[in-house]
mmCIF file of C-alpha atoms in Angstrom:
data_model
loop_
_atom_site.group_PDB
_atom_site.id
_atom_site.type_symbol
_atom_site.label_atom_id
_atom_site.label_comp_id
_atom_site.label_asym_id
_atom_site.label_seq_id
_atom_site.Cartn_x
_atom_site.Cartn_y
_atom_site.Cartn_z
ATOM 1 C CA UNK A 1 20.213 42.015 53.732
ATOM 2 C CA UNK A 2 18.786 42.488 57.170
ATOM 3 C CA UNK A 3 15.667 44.784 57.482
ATOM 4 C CA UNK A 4 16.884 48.720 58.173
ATOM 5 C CA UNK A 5 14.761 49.265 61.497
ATOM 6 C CA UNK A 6 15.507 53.164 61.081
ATOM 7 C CA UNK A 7 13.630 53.099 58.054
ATOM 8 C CA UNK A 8 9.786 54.027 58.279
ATOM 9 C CA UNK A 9 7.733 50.901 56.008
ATOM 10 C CA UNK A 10 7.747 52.143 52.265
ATOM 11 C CA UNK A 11 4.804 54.199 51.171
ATOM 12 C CA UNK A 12 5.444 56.772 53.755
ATOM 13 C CA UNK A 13 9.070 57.006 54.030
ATOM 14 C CA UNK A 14 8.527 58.487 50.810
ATOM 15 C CA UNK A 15 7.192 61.786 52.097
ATOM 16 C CA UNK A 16 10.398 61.630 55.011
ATOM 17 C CA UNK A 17 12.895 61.430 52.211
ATOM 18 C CA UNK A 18 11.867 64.653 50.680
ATOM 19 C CA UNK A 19 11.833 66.329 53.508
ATOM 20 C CA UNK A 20 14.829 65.031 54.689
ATOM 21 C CA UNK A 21 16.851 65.417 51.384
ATOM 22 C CA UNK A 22 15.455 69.080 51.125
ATOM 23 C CA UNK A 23 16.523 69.756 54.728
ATOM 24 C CA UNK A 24 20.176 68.831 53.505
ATOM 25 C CA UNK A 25 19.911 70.632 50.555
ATOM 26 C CA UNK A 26 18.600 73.723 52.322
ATOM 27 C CA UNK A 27 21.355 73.521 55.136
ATOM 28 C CA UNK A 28 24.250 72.818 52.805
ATOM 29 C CA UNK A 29 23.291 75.288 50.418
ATOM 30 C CA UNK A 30 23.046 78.226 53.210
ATOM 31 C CA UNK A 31 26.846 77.095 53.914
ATOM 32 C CA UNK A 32 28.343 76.707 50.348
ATOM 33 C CA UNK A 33 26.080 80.083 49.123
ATOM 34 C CA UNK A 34 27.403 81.743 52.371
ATOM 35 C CA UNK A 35 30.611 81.079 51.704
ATOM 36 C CA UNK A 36 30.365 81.972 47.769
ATOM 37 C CA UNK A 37 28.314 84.897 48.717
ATOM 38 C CA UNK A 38 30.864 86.016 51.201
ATOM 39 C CA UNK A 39 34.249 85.369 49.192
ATOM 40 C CA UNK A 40 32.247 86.685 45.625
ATOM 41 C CA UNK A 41 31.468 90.006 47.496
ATOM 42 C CA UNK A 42 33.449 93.574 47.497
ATOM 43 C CA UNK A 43 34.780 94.439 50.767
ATOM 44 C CA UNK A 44 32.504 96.037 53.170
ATOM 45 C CA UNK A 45 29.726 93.944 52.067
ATOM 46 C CA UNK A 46 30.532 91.014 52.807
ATOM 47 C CA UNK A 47 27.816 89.870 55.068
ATOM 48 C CA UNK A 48 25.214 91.414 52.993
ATOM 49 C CA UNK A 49 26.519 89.546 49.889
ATOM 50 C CA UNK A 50 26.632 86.607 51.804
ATOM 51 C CA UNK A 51 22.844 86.880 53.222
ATOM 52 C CA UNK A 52 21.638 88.017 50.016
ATOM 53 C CA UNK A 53 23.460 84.655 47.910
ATOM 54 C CA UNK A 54 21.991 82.573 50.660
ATOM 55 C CA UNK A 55 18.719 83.807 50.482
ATOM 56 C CA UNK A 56 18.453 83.371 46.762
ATOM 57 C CA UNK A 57 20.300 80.181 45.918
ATOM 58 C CA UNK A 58 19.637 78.131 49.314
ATOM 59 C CA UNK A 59 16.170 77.345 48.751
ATOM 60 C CA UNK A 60 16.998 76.357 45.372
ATOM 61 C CA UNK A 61 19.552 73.911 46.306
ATOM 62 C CA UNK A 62 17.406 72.489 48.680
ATOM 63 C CA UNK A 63 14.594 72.375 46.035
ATOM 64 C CA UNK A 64 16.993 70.235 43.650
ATOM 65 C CA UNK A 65 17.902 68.007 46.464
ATOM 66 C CA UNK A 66 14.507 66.998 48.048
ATOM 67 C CA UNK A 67 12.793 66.370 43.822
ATOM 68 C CA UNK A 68 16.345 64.710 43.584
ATOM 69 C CA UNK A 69 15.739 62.465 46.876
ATOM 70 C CA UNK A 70 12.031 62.165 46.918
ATOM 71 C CA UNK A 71 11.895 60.596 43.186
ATOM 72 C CA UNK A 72 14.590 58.371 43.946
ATOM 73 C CA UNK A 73 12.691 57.270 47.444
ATOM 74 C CA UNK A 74 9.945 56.877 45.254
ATOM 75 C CA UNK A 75 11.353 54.691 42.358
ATOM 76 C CA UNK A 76 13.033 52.302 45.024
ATOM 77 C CA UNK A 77 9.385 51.647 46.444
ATOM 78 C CA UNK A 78 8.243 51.113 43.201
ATOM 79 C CA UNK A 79 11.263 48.445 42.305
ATOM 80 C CA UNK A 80 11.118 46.921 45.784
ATOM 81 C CA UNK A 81 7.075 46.611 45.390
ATOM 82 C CA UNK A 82 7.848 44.426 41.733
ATOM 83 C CA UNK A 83 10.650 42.983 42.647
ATOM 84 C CA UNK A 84 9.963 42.279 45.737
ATOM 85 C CA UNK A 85 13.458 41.910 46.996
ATOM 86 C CA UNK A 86 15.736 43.906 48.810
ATOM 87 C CA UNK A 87 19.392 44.243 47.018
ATOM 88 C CA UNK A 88 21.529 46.466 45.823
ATOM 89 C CA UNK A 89 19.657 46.245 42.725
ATOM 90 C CA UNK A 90 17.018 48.131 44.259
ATOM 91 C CA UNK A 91 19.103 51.595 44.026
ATOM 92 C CA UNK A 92 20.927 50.904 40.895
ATOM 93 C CA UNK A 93 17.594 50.163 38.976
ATOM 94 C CA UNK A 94 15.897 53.094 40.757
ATOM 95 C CA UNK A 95 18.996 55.760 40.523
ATOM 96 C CA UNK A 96 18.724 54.614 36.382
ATOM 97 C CA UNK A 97 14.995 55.949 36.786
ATOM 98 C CA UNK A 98 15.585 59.195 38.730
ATOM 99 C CA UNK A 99 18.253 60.309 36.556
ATOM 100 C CA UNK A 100 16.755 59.231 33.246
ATOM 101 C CA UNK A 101 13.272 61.244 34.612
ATOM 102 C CA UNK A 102 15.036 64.460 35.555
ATOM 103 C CA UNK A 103 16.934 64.520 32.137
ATOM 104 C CA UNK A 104 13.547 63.882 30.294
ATOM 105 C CA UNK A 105 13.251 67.054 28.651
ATOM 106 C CA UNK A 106 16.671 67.545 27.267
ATOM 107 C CA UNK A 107 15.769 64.621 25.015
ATOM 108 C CA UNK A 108 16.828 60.324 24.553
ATOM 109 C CA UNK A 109 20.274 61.188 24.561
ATOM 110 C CA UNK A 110 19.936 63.436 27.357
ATOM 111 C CA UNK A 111 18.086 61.272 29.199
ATOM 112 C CA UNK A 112 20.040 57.943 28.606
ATOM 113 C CA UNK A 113 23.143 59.640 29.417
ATOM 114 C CA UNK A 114 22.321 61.127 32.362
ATOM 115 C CA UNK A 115 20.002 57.568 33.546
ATOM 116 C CA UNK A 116 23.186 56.097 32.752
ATOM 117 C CA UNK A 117 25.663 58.104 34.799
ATOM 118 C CA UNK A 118 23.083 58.154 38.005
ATOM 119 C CA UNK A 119 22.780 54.402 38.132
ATOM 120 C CA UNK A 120 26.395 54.375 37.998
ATOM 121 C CA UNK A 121 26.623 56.851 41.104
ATOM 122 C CA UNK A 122 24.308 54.796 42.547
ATOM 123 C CA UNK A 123 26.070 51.992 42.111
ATOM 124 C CA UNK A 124 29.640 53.126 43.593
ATOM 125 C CA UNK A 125 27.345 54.436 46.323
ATOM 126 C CA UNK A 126 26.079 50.768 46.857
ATOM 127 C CA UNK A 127 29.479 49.335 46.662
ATOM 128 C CA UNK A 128 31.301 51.434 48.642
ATOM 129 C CA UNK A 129 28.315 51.033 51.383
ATOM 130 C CA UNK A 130 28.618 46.788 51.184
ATOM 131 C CA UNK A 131 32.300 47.420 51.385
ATOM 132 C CA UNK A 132 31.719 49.469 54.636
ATOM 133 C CA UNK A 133 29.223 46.481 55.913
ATOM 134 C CA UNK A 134 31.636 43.788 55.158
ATOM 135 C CA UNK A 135 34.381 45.684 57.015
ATOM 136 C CA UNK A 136 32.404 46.805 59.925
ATOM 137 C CA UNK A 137 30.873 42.948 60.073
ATOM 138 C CA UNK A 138 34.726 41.804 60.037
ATOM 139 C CA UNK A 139 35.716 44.183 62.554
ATOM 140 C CA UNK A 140 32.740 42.990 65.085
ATOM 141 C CA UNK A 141 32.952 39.568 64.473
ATOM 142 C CA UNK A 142 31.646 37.682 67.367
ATOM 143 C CA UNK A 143 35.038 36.343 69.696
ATOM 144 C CA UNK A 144 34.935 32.717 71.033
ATOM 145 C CA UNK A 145 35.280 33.366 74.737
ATOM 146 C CA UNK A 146 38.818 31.539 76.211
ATOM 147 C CA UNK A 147 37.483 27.994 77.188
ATOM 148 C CA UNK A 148 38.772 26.970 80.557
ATOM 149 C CA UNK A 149 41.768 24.013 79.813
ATOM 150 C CA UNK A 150 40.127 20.589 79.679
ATOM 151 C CA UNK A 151 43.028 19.403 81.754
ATOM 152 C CA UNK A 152 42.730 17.128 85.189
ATOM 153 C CA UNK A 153 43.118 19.920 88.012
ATOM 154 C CA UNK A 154 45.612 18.818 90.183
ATOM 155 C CA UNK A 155 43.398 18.782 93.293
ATOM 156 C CA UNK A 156 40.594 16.980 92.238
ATOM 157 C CA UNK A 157 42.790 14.074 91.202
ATOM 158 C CA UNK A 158 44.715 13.530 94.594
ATOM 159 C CA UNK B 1 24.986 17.158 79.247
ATOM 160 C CA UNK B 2 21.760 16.820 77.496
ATOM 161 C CA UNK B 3 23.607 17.088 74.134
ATOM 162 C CA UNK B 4 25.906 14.160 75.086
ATOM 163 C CA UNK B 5 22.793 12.153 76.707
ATOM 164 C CA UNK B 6 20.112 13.331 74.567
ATOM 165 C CA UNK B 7 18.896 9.959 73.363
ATOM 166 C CA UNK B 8 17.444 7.101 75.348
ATOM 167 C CA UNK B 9 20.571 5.212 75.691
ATOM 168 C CA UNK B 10 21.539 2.556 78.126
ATOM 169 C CA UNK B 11 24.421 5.540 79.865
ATOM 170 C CA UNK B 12 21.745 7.898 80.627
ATOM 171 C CA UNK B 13 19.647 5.148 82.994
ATOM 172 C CA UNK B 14 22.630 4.280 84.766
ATOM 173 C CA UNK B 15 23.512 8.008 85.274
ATOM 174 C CA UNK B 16 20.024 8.212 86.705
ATOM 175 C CA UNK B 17 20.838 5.751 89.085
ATOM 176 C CA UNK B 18 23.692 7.275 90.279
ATOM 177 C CA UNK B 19 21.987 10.844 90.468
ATOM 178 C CA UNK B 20 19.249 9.797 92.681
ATOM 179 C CA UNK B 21 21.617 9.340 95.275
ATOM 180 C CA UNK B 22 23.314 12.659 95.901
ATOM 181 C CA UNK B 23 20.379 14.582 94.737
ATOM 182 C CA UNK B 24 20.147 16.494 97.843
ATOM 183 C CA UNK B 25 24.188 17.423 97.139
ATOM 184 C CA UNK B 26 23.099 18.170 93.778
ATOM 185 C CA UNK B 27 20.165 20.470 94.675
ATOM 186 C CA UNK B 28 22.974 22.510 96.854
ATOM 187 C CA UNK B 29 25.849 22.909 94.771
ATOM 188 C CA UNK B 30 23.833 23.433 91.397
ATOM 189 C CA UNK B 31 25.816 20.218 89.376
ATOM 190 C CA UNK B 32 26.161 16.877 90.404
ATOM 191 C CA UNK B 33 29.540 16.263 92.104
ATOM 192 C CA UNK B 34 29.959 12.711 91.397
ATOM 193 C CA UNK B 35 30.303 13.540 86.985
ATOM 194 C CA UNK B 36 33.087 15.788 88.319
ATOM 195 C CA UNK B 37 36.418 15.849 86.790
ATOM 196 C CA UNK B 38 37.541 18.924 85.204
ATOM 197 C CA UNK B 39 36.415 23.027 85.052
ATOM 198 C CA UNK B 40 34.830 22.522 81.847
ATOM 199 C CA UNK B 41 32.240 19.498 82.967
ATOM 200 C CA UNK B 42 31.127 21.919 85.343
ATOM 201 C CA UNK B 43 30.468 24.844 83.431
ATOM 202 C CA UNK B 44 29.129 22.666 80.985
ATOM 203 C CA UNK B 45 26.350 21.312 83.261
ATOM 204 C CA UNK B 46 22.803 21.882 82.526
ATOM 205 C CA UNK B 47 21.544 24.311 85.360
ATOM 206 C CA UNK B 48 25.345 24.705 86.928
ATOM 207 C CA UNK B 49 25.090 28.142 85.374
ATOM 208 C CA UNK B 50 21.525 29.352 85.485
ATOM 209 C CA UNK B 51 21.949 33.296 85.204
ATOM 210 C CA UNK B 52 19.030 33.817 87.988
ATOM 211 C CA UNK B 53 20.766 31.147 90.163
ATOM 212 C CA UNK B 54 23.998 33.347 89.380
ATOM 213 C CA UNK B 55 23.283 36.116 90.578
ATOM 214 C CA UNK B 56 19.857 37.146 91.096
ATOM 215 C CA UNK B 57 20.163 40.665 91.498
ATOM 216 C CA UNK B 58 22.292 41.526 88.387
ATOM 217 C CA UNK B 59 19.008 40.674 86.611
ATOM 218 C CA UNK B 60 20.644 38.441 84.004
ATOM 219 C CA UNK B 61 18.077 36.241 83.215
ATOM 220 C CA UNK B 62 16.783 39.126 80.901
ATOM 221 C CA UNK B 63 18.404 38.223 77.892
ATOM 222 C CA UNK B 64 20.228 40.108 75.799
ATOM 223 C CA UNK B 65 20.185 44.047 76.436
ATOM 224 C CA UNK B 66 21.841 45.639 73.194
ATOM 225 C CA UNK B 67 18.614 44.234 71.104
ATOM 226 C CA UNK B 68 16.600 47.352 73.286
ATOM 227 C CA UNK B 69 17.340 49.896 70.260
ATOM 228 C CA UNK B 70 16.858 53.116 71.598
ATOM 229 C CA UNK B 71 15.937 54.827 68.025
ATOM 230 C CA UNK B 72 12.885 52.551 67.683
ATOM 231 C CA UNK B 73 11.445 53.853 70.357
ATOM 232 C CA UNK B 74 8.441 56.689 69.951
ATOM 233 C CA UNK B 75 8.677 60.123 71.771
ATOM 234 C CA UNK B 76 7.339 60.856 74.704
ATOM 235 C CA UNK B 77 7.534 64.218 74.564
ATOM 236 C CA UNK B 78 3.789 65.626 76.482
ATOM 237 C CA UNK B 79 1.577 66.467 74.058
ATOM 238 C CA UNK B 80 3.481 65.940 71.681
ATOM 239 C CA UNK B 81 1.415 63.236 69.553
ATOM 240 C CA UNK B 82 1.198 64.167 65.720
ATOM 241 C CA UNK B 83 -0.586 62.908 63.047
ATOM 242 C CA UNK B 84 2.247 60.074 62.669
ATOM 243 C CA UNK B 85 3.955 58.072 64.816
ATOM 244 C CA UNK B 86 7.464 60.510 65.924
ATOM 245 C CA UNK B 87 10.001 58.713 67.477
ATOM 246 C CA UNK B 88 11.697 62.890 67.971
ATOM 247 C CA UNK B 89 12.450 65.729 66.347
ATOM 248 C CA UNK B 90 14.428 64.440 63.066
ATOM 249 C CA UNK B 91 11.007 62.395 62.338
ATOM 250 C CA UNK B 92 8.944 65.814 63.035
ATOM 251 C CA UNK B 93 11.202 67.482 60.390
ATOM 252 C CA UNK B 94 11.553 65.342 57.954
ATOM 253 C CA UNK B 95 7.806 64.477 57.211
ATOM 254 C CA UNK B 96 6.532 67.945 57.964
ATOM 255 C CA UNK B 97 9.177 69.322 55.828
ATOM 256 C CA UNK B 98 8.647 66.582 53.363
ATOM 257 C CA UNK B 99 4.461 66.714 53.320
ATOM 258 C CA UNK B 100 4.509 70.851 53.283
ATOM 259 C CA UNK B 101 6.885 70.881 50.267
ATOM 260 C CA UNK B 102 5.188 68.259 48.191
ATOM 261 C CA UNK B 103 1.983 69.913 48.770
ATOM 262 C CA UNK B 104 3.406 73.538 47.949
ATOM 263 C CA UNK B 105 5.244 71.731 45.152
ATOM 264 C CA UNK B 106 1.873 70.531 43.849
ATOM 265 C CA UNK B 107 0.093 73.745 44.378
ATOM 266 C CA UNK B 108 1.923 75.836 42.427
ATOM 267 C CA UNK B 109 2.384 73.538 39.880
ATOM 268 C CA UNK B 110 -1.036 73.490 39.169
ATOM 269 C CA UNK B 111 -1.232 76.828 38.857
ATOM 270 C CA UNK B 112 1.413 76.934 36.620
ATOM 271 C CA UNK B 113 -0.633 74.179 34.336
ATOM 272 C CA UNK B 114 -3.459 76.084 34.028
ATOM 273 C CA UNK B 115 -1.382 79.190 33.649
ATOM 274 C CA UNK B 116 0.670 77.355 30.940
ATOM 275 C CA UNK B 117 -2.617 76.539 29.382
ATOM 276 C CA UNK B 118 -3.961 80.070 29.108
ATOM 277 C CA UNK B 119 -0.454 81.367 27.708
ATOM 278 C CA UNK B 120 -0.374 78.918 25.105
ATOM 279 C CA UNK B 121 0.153 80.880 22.016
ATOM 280 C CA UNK B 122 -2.100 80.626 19.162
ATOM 281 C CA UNK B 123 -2.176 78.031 16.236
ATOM 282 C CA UNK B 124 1.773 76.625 18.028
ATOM 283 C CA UNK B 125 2.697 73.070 17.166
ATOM 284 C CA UNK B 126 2.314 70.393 19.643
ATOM 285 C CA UNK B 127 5.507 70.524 21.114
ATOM 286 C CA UNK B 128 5.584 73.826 21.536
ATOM 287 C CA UNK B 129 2.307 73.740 23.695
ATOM 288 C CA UNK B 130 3.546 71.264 25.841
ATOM 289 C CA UNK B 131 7.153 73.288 26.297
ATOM 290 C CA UNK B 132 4.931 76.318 27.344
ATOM 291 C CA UNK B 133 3.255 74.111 29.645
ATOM 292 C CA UNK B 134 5.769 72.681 31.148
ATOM 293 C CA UNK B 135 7.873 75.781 31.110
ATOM 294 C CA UNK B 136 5.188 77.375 33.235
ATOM 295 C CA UNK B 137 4.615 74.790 35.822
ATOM 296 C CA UNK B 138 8.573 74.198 36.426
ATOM 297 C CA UNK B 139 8.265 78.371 37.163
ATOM 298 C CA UNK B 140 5.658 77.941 39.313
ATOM 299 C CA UNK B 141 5.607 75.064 41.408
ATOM 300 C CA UNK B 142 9.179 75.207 42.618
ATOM 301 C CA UNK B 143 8.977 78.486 43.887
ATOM 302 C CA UNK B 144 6.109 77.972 45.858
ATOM 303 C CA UNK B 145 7.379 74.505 46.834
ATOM 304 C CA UNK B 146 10.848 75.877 47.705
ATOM 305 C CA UNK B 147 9.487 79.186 50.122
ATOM 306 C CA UNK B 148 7.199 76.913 51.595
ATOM 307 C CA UNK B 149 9.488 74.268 52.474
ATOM 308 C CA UNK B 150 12.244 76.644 53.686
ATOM 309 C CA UNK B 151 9.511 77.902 56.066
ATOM 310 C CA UNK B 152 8.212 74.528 57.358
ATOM 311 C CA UNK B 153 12.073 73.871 58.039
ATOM 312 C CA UNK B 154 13.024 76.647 60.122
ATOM 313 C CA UNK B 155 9.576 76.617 62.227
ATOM 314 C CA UNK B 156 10.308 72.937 62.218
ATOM 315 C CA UNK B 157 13.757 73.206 63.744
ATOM 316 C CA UNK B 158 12.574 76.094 66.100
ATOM 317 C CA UNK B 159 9.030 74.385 67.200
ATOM 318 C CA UNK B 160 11.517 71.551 68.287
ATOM 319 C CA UNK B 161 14.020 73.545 70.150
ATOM 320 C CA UNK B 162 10.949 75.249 72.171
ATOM 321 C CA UNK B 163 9.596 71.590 72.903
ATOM 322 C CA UNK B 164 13.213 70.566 74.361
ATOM 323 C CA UNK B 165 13.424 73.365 75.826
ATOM 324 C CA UNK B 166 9.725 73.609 77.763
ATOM 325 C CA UNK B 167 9.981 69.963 77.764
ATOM 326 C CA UNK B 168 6.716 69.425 76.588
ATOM 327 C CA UNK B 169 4.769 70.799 73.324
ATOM 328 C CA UNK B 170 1.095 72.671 73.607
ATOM 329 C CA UNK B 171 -0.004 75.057 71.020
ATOM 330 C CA UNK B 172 1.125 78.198 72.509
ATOM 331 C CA UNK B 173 5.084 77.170 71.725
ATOM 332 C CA UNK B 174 4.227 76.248 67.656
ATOM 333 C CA UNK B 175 2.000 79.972 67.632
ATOM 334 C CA UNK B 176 5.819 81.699 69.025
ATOM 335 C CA UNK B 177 7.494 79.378 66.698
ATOM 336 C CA UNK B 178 5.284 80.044 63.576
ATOM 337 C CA UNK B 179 6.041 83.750 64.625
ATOM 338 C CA UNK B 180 9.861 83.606 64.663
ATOM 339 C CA UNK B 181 9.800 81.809 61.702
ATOM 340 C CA UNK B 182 8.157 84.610 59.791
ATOM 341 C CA UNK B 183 9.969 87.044 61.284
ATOM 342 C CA UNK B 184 12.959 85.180 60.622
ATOM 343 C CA UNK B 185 11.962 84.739 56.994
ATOM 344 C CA UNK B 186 11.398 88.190 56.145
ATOM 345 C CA UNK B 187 14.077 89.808 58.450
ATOM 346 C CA UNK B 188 16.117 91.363 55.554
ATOM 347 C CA UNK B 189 12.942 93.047 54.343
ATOM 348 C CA UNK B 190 12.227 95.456 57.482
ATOM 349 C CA UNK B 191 9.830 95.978 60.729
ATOM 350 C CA UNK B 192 6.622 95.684 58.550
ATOM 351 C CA UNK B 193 7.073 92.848 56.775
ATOM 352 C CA UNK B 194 8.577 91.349 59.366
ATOM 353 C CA UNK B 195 5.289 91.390 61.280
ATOM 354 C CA UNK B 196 3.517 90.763 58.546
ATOM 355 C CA UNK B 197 5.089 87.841 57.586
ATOM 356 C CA UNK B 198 5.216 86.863 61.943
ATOM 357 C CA UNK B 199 1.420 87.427 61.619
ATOM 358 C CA UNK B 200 0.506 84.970 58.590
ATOM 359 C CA UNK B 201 2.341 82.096 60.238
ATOM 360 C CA UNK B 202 1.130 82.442 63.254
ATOM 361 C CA UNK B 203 -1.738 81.928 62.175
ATOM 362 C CA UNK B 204 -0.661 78.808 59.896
ATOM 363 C CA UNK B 205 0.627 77.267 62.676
ATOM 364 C CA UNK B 206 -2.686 78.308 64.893
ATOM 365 C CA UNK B 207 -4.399 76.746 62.225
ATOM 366 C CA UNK B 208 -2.740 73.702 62.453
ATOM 367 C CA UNK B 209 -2.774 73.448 65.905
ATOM 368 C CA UNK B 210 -6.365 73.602 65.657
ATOM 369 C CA UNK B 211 -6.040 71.104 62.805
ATOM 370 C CA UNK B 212 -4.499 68.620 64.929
ATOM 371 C CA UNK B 213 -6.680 68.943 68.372
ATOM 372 C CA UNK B 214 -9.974 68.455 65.749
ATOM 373 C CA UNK B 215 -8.351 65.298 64.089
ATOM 374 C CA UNK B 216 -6.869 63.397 67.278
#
């Protein structure tokens, strides 16, 4: 797999994922609490309801996102530093970790379950994104140019 | 035609032969005229199609231009140099989001350890120590983590929309933007807090101003 040049080198891209995957969090939770807040609301407060939802649940979201991200950034260092190779692997092993670690305290079967089920996300996740490669690589495959005939031009042979 | 006369074969001295004579010709026209018999000979001739004999103002001889990526490249916003290498505003929000979090993340969480540790109740089995620990850090340093970083965000996206704006970055625009942000942050709470709030991060982001212009 060629190198991801949008990617900062590992140890610190570490500290841009949770920033980044709070960011999301935080934005996406202002519009899905908005729009709870706003539809959950009486008439006549509407807005207020809305504010008030996205002021108490946004930050949350985005809290739950960025540990969600950051670990996960974190773990696929960690694999990628042992196994030092880059595959899709890397995510699997490392979504396995992140969900098994947020689980921990609802006990094993908790946490085996719910390792389980995020290194299967992960894995769809991978898929679908190799599928995506493959077609976009099939789609811009490099085109022979038209080669001139290698025929005698009639002028150079009279 | 170096791949067909690449080796030291007896064709390539008697093409030499032959080449010597029209050289001058050859020199003009760019392939040698006597080799001639079809479109793709020519083409094929090393030198018939030497991009900066081509056309030497399309500035072909360059290479290849899509290999220039233009996110690699750093900002160049003035004054704009941070602790880390930016290459624009996404970079700017994602690690100082990213940093401010961890670090209010960490923060409160270790006031909620000790915390945890003080509230421990007496003669309590293991377990149950640890679940008051825990329960007391996961109370604390989220909150703390989560305010913070919701604050680093918005002055983030606001510091950068004053830099795009100005078109440059000095500390006066991160002091305006630290005070919208707290205004911003405690708008639903009234005028006082609001300038409270405007007041305290301010100052944060005076103090990281200062911060910066003492570390670079």
């Amino acid at each position: 797999m060629s190198a991801d040049h949008s990617r900062d080198p590992c140890p610190v891209v570490i500290l841009s994922d949770f920033g980044g995957a709070f960011a999301m969090g935080v934005i996406g939770g202002c519009v899905w609490h908005g729009i709870k807040g706003f539809r959950n609301s009486p008439m006549g407060e509407r807005h207020v309801g809305a504010l008030s939802a996205i002021k108490a649940r946004a930050p949350v979201v985005g809290g739950n996102f960025g540990v969600w991200g950051g670990l996960f950034s974190t773990f696929d260092c960690a694999v990628k530093a042992v196994r030092k190779r880059e595959d899709p692997w890397n995510a699997i092993i490392a979504g396995l970790f992140t969900g098994g670690s947020l689980a921990i305290r609802g006990g094993w079967r908790h946490t085996r379950n719910s390792a389980i089920m995020c290194g299967c996300l992960l894995g769809v996740m991978e898929g679908v994104g190799l599928m995506f490669q493959r077609y976009a690589a099939w789609q811009a495959k490099p085109m022979a140019p038209p080669l001139p005939e290698p025929q005698q031009p009639p002028a150079l042979q009279a | 035609m170096s791949w067909l006369f690449g080796g030291k074969s007896t064709n390539q001295e008697e093409q030499k032969a032959t080449q010597t004579d029209d050289a001058q010709l050859r020199q003009k026209l760019g392939f040698d005229p006597s080799q001639v018999s079809n479109v793709s000979d020519v083409i094929a001739a090393p030198g018939a199609l030497d991009v900066s004999r081509l056309h030497p103002l399309a500035g072909l001889e360059r290479g290849v231009e899509y290999l220039d990526l233009e996110e690699e490249q750093l900002s160049t916003l003035e004054g704009g140099n941070s602790l880390i290498p930016s290459r624009g505003w996404t970079d700017d929000l994602c690690y100082g989001t990213g940093a401010v979090y961890l670090v209010g993340l960490g923060l409160g969480g270790s006031y909620g350890f000790l915390e945890g540790l003080r509230n421990i109740p007496a003669n309590s089995p293991g377990k149950l120590q640890l679940n008051t620990v825990l329960n007391h850090i996961t109370r604390r340093g989220p909150f703390l983590g989560n305010n913070a970083g919701v604050l680093t965000l918005t002055y983030n996206l606001i510091n950068s929309s004053i830099d795009y704006f100005r078109g440059k970055h000095d500390p006066a625009g991160s002091v305006a933007a630290g005070a919208l942000t707290g205004a911003l942050f405690k708008s639903s709470k009234g005028l006082k807090p609001m300038g409270y709030a405007s007041g305290m991060m301010a100052g944060a982001a005076a103090a990281w101003c200062g911060f910066k212009s003492l570390v670079l």
